[in-house]
mmCIF file of C-alpha atoms and ligand atoms in Angstrom:
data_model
loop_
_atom_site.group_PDB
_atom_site.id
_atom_site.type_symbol
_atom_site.label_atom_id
_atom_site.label_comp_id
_atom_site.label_asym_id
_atom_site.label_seq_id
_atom_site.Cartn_x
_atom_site.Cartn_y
_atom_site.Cartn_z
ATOM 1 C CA UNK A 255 134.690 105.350 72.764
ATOM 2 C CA UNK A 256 136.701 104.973 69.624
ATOM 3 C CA UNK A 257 134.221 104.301 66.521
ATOM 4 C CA UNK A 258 135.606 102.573 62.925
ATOM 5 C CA UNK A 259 135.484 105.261 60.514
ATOM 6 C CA UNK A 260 136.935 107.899 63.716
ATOM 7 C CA UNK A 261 133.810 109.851 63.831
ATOM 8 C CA UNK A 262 132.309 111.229 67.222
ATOM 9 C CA UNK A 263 129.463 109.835 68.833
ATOM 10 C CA UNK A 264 127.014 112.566 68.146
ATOM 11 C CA UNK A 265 128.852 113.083 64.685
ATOM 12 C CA UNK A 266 127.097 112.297 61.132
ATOM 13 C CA UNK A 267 128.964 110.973 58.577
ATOM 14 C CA UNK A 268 129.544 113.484 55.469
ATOM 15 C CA UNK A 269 125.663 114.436 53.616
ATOM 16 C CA UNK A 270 125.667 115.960 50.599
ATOM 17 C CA UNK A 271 122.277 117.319 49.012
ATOM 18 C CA UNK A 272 121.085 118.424 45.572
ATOM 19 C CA UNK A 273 117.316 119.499 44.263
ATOM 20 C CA UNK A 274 116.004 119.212 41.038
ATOM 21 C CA UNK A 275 118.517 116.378 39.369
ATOM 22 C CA UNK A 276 115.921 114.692 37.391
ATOM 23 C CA UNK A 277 114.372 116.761 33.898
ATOM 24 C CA UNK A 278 111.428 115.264 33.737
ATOM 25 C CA UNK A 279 109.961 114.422 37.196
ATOM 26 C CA UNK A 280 107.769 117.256 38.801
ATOM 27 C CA UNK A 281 110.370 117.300 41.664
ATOM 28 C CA UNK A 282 113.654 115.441 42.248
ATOM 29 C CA UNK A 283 116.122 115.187 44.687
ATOM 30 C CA UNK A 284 119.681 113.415 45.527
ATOM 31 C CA UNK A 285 121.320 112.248 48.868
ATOM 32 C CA UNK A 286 124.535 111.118 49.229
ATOM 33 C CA UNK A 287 124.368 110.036 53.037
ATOM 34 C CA UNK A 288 128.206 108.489 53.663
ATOM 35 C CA UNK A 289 128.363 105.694 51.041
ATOM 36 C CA UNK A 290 124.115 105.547 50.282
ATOM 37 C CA UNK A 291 123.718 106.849 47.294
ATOM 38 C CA UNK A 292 120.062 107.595 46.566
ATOM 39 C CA UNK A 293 117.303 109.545 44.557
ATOM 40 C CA UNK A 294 113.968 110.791 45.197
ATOM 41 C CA UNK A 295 111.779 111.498 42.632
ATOM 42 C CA UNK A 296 107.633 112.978 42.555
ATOM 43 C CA UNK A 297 104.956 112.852 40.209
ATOM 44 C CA UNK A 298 101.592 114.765 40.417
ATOM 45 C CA UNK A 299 99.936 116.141 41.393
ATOM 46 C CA UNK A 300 97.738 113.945 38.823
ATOM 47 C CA UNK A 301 94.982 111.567 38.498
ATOM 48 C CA UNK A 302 94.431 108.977 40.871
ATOM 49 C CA UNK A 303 94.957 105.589 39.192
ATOM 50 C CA UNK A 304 92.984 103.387 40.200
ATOM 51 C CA UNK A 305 90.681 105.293 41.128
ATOM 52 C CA UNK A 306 88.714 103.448 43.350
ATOM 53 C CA UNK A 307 91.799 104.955 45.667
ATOM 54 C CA UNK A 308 90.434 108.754 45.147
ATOM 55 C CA UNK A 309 89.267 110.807 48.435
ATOM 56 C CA UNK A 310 87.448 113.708 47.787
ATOM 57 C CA UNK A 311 88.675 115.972 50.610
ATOM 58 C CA UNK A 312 92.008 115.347 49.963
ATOM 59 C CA UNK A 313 94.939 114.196 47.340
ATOM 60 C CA UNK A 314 96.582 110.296 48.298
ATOM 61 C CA UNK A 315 100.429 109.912 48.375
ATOM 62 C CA UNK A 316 102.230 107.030 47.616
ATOM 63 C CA UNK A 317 105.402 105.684 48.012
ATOM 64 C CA UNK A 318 107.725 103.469 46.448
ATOM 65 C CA UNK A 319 110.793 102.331 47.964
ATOM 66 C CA UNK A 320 113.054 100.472 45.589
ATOM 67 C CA UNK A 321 116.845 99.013 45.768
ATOM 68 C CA UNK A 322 118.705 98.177 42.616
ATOM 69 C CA UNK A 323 120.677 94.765 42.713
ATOM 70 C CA UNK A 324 123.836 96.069 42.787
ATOM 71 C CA UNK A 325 123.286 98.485 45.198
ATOM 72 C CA UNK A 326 124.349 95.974 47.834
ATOM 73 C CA UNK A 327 127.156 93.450 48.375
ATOM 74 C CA UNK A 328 125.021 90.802 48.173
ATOM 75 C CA UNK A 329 123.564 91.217 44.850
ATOM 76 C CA UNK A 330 119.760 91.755 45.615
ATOM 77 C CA UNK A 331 116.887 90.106 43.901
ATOM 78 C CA UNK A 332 114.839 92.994 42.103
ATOM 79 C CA UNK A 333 111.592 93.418 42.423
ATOM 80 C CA UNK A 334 109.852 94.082 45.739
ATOM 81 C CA UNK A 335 110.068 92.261 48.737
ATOM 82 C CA UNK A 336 108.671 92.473 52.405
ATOM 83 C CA UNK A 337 111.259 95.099 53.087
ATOM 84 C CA UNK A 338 110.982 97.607 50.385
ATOM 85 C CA UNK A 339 107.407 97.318 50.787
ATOM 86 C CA UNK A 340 107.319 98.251 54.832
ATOM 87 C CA UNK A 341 109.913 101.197 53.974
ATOM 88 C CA UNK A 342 107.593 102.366 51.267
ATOM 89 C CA UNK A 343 104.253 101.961 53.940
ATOM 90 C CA UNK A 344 106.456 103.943 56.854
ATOM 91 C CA UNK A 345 108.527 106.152 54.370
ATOM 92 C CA UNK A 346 104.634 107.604 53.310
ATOM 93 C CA UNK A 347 103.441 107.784 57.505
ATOM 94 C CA UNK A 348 106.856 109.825 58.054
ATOM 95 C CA UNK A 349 105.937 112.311 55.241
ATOM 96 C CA UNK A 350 102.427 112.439 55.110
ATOM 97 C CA UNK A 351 101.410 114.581 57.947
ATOM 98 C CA UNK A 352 103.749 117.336 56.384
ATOM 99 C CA UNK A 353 102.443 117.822 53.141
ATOM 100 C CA UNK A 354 98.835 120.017 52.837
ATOM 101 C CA UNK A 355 96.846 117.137 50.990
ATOM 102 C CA UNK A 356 94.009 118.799 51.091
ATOM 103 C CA UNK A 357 95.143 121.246 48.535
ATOM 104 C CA UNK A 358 94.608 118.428 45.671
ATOM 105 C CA UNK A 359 91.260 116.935 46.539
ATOM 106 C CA UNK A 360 90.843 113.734 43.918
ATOM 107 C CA UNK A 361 94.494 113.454 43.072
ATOM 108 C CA UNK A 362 97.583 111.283 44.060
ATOM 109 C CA UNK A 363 101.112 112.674 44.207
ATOM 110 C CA UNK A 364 103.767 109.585 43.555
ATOM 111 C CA UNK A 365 106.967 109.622 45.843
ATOM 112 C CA UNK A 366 109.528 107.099 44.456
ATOM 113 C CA UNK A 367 113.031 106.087 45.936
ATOM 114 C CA UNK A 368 115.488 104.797 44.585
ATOM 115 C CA UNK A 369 118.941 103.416 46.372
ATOM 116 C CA UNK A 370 121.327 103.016 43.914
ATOM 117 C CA UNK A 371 124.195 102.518 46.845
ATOM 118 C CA UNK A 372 122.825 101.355 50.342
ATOM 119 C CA UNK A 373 125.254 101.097 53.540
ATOM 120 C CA UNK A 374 122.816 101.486 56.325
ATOM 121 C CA UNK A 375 120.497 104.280 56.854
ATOM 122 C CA UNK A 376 118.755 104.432 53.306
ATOM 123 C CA UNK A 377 115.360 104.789 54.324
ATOM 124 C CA UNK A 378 116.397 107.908 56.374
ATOM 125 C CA UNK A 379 118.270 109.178 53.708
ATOM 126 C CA UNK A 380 115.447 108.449 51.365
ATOM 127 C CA UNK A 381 112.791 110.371 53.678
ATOM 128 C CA UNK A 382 114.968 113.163 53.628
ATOM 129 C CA UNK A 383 115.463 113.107 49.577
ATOM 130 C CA UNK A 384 111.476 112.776 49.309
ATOM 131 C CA UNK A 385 110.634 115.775 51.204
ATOM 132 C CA UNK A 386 113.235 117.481 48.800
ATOM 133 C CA UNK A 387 111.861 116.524 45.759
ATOM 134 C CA UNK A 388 108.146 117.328 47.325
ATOM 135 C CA UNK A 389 109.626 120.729 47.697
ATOM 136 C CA UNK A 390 111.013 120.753 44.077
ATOM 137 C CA UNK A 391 107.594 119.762 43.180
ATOM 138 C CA UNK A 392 105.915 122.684 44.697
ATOM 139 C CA UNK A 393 103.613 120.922 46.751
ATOM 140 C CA UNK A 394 102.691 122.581 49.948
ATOM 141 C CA UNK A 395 104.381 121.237 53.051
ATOM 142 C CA UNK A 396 103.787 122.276 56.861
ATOM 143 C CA UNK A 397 107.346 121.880 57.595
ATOM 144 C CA UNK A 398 110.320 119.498 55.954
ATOM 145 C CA UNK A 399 110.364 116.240 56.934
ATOM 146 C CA UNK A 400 114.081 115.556 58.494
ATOM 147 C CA UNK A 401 115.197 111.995 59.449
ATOM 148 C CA UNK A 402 118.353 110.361 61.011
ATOM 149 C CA UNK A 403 118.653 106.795 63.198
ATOM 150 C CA UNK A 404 120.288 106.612 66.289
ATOM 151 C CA UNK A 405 121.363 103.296 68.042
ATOM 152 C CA UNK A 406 123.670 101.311 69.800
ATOM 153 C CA UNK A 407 127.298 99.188 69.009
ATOM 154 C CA UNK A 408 129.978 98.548 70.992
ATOM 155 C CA UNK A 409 128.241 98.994 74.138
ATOM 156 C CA UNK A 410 127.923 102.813 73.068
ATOM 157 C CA UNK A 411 125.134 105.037 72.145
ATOM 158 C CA UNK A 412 125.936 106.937 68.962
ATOM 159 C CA UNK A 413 124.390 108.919 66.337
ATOM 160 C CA UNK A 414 123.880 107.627 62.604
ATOM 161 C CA UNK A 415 125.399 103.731 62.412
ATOM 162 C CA UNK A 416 127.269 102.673 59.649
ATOM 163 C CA UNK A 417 126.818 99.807 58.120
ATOM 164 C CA UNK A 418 129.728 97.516 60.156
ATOM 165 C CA UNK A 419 128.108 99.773 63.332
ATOM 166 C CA UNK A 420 124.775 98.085 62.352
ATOM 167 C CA UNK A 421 125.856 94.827 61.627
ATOM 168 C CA UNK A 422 126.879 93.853 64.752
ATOM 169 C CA UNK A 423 125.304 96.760 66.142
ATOM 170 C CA UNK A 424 123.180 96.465 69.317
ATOM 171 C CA UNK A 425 120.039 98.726 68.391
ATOM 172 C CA UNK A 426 118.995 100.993 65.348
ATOM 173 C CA UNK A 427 116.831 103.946 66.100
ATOM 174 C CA UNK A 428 115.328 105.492 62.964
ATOM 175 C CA UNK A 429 113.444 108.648 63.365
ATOM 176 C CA UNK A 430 112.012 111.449 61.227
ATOM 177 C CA UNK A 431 110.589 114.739 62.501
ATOM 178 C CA UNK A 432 108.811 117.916 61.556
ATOM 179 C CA UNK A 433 111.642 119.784 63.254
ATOM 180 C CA UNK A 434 109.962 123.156 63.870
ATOM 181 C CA UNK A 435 107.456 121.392 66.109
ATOM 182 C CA UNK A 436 109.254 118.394 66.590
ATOM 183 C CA UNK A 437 106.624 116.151 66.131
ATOM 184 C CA UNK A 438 107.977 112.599 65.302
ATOM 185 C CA UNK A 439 106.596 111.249 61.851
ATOM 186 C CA UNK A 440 108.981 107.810 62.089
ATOM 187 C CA UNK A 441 109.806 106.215 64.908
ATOM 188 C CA UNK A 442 111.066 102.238 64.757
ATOM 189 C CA UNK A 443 113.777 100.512 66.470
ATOM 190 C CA UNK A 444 115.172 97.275 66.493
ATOM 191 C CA UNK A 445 117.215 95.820 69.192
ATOM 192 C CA UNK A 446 117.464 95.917 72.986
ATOM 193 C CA UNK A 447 118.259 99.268 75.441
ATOM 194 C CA UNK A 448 117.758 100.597 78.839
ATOM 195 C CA UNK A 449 115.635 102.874 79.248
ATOM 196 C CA UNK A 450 118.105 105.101 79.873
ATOM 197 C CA UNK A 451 119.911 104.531 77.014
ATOM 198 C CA UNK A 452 116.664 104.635 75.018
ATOM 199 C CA UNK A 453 116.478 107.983 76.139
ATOM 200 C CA UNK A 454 119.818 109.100 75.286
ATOM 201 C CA UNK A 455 119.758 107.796 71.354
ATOM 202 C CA UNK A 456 116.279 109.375 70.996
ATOM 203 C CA UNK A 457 118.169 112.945 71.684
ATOM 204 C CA UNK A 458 120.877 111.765 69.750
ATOM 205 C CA UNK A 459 118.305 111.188 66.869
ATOM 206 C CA UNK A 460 116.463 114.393 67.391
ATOM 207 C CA UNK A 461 119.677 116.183 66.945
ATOM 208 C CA UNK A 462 120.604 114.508 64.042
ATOM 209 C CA UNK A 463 117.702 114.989 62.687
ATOM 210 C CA UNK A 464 118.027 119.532 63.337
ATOM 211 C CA UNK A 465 121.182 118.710 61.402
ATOM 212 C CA UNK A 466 119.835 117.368 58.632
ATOM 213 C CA UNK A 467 117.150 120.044 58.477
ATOM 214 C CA UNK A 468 119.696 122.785 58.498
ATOM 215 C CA UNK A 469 121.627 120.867 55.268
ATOM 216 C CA UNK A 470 117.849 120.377 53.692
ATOM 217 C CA UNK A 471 117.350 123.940 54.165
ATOM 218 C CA UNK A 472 121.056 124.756 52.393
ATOM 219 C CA UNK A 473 119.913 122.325 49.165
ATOM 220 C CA UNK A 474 116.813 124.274 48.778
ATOM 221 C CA UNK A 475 118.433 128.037 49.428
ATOM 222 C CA UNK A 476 120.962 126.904 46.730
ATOM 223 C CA UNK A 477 118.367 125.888 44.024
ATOM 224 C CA UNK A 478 115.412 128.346 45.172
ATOM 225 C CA UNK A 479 116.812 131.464 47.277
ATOM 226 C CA UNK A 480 117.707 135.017 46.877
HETATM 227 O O1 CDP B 740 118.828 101.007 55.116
HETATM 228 P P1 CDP B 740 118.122 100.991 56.458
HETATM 229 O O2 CDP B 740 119.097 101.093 57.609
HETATM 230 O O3 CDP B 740 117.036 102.006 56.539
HETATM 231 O O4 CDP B 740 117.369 99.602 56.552
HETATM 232 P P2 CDP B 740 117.837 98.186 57.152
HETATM 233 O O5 CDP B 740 116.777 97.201 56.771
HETATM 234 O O6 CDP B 740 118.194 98.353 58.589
HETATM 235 O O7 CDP B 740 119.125 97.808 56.318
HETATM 236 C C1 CDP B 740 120.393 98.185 56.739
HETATM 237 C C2 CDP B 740 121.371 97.981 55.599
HETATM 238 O O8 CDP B 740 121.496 96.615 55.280
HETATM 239 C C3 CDP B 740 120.993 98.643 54.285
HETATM 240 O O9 CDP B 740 121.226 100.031 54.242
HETATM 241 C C4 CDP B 740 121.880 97.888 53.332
HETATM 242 O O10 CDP B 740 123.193 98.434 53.339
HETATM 243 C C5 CDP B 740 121.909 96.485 53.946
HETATM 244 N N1 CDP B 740 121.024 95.554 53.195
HETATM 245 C C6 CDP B 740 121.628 94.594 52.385
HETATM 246 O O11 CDP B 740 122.845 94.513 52.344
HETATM 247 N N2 CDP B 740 120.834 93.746 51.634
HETATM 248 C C7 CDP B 740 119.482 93.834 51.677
HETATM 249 N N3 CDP B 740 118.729 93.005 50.943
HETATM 250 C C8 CDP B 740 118.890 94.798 52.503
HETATM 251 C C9 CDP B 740 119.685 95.637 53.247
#
């Protein structure tokens, strides 16, 4: 099966990664995921506002999922909508059971996102720059958090849709994993498969999803190693 932009079905399109882009956030991060263009930023950890929120046993994360207008063809209305608000609710599932709360009892740590150029895949690309920029913040973490979709188009099962794939694509798969244990963190999917070819995306995802680790890995090594 031929694909659009020539790429193999297992095949990602190009990812580029850089930590530490913003000054004055405690951690930052940027993914360039094919044509999504987005940041990650943290603050905290810090007081827990409002504080009502506050556990005792363990620090709360948030997250914040944002696209700018122009960051699609259709200019978008800003603000939040139903959309950015379920990304930012599953976006803070995926990376929760990575990060060592308990270290900060009575604090929050603030995850924020920020698509500045979205063509299908952005909240995968923005898991991936959040667990970055939680590294960059030096908050503990179990394992990264790694994330890729999988899905189906042209009667094919393939790895990482574009957006024309997911347009008048036949499923979306996005996933996120702890990928030393492999533990799944995100796991949605729209669309219809087989079971069969449910099975064969989901490895298609996981793999993706090793890739991305190994490229996660390479972003911190070149800001942190040696
Ligand atoms: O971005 P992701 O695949 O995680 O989420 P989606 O809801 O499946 O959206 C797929 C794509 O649709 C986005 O990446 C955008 O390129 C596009 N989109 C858009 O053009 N206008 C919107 N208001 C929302 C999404």
């Amino acid at each position: 099966m031929k694909r659009g932009d020539g790429r193999k079905k297992d095949e990602l399109r190009n990812v580029r990664m850089e930590v530490g882009v913003l000054k004055r956030a405690d951690g930052s991060a940027y993914v360039e995921w094919g044509n999504n263009k987005v940041f990650a930023s943290v603050y905290g950890p810090r007081e827990v506002i409002p504080r009502f929120l506050a556990r005792n046993d363990r620090a709360i994360l948030r997250c914040k999922y944002n696209m700018t207008p122009f960051s699609v063809e259709d200019r978008k209305r800003p603000g939040p909508d139903r959309r950015s608000v379920e990304i930012g609710k599953v976006t803070a599932g995926a990376l929760e059971p990575a990060v060592i709360l308990e270290t900060y009892p009575n604090s929050m740590i603030n995850v924020n996102i920020e698509v500045m150029q979205a063509d299908a895949g952005t909240r995968c690309a923005g898991i991936t720059a959040a667990t970055l920029a939680l590294v960059d913040a030096g908050i503990p973490m179990r394992d990264l958090v790694s994330a890729c979709a999988a899905g189906k188009a042209n009667d094919g099962i393939i790895l990482d849709l574009s957006k024309e794939e997911d347009n008048k694509g036949q499923a979306d798969i996005p996933m996120a994993i702890m990928p030393r244990s492999e533990e799944v963190t995100l796991l949605q999917m729209d669309g219809i498969l087989t079971e069969d070819e449910l099975e064969e995306a989901l490895k298609l995802a996981v793999g993706g999803c090793k890739s991305i680790y190994e490229l996660q890995k390479n972003a911190l090594m070149a800001k942190y190693g040696e």
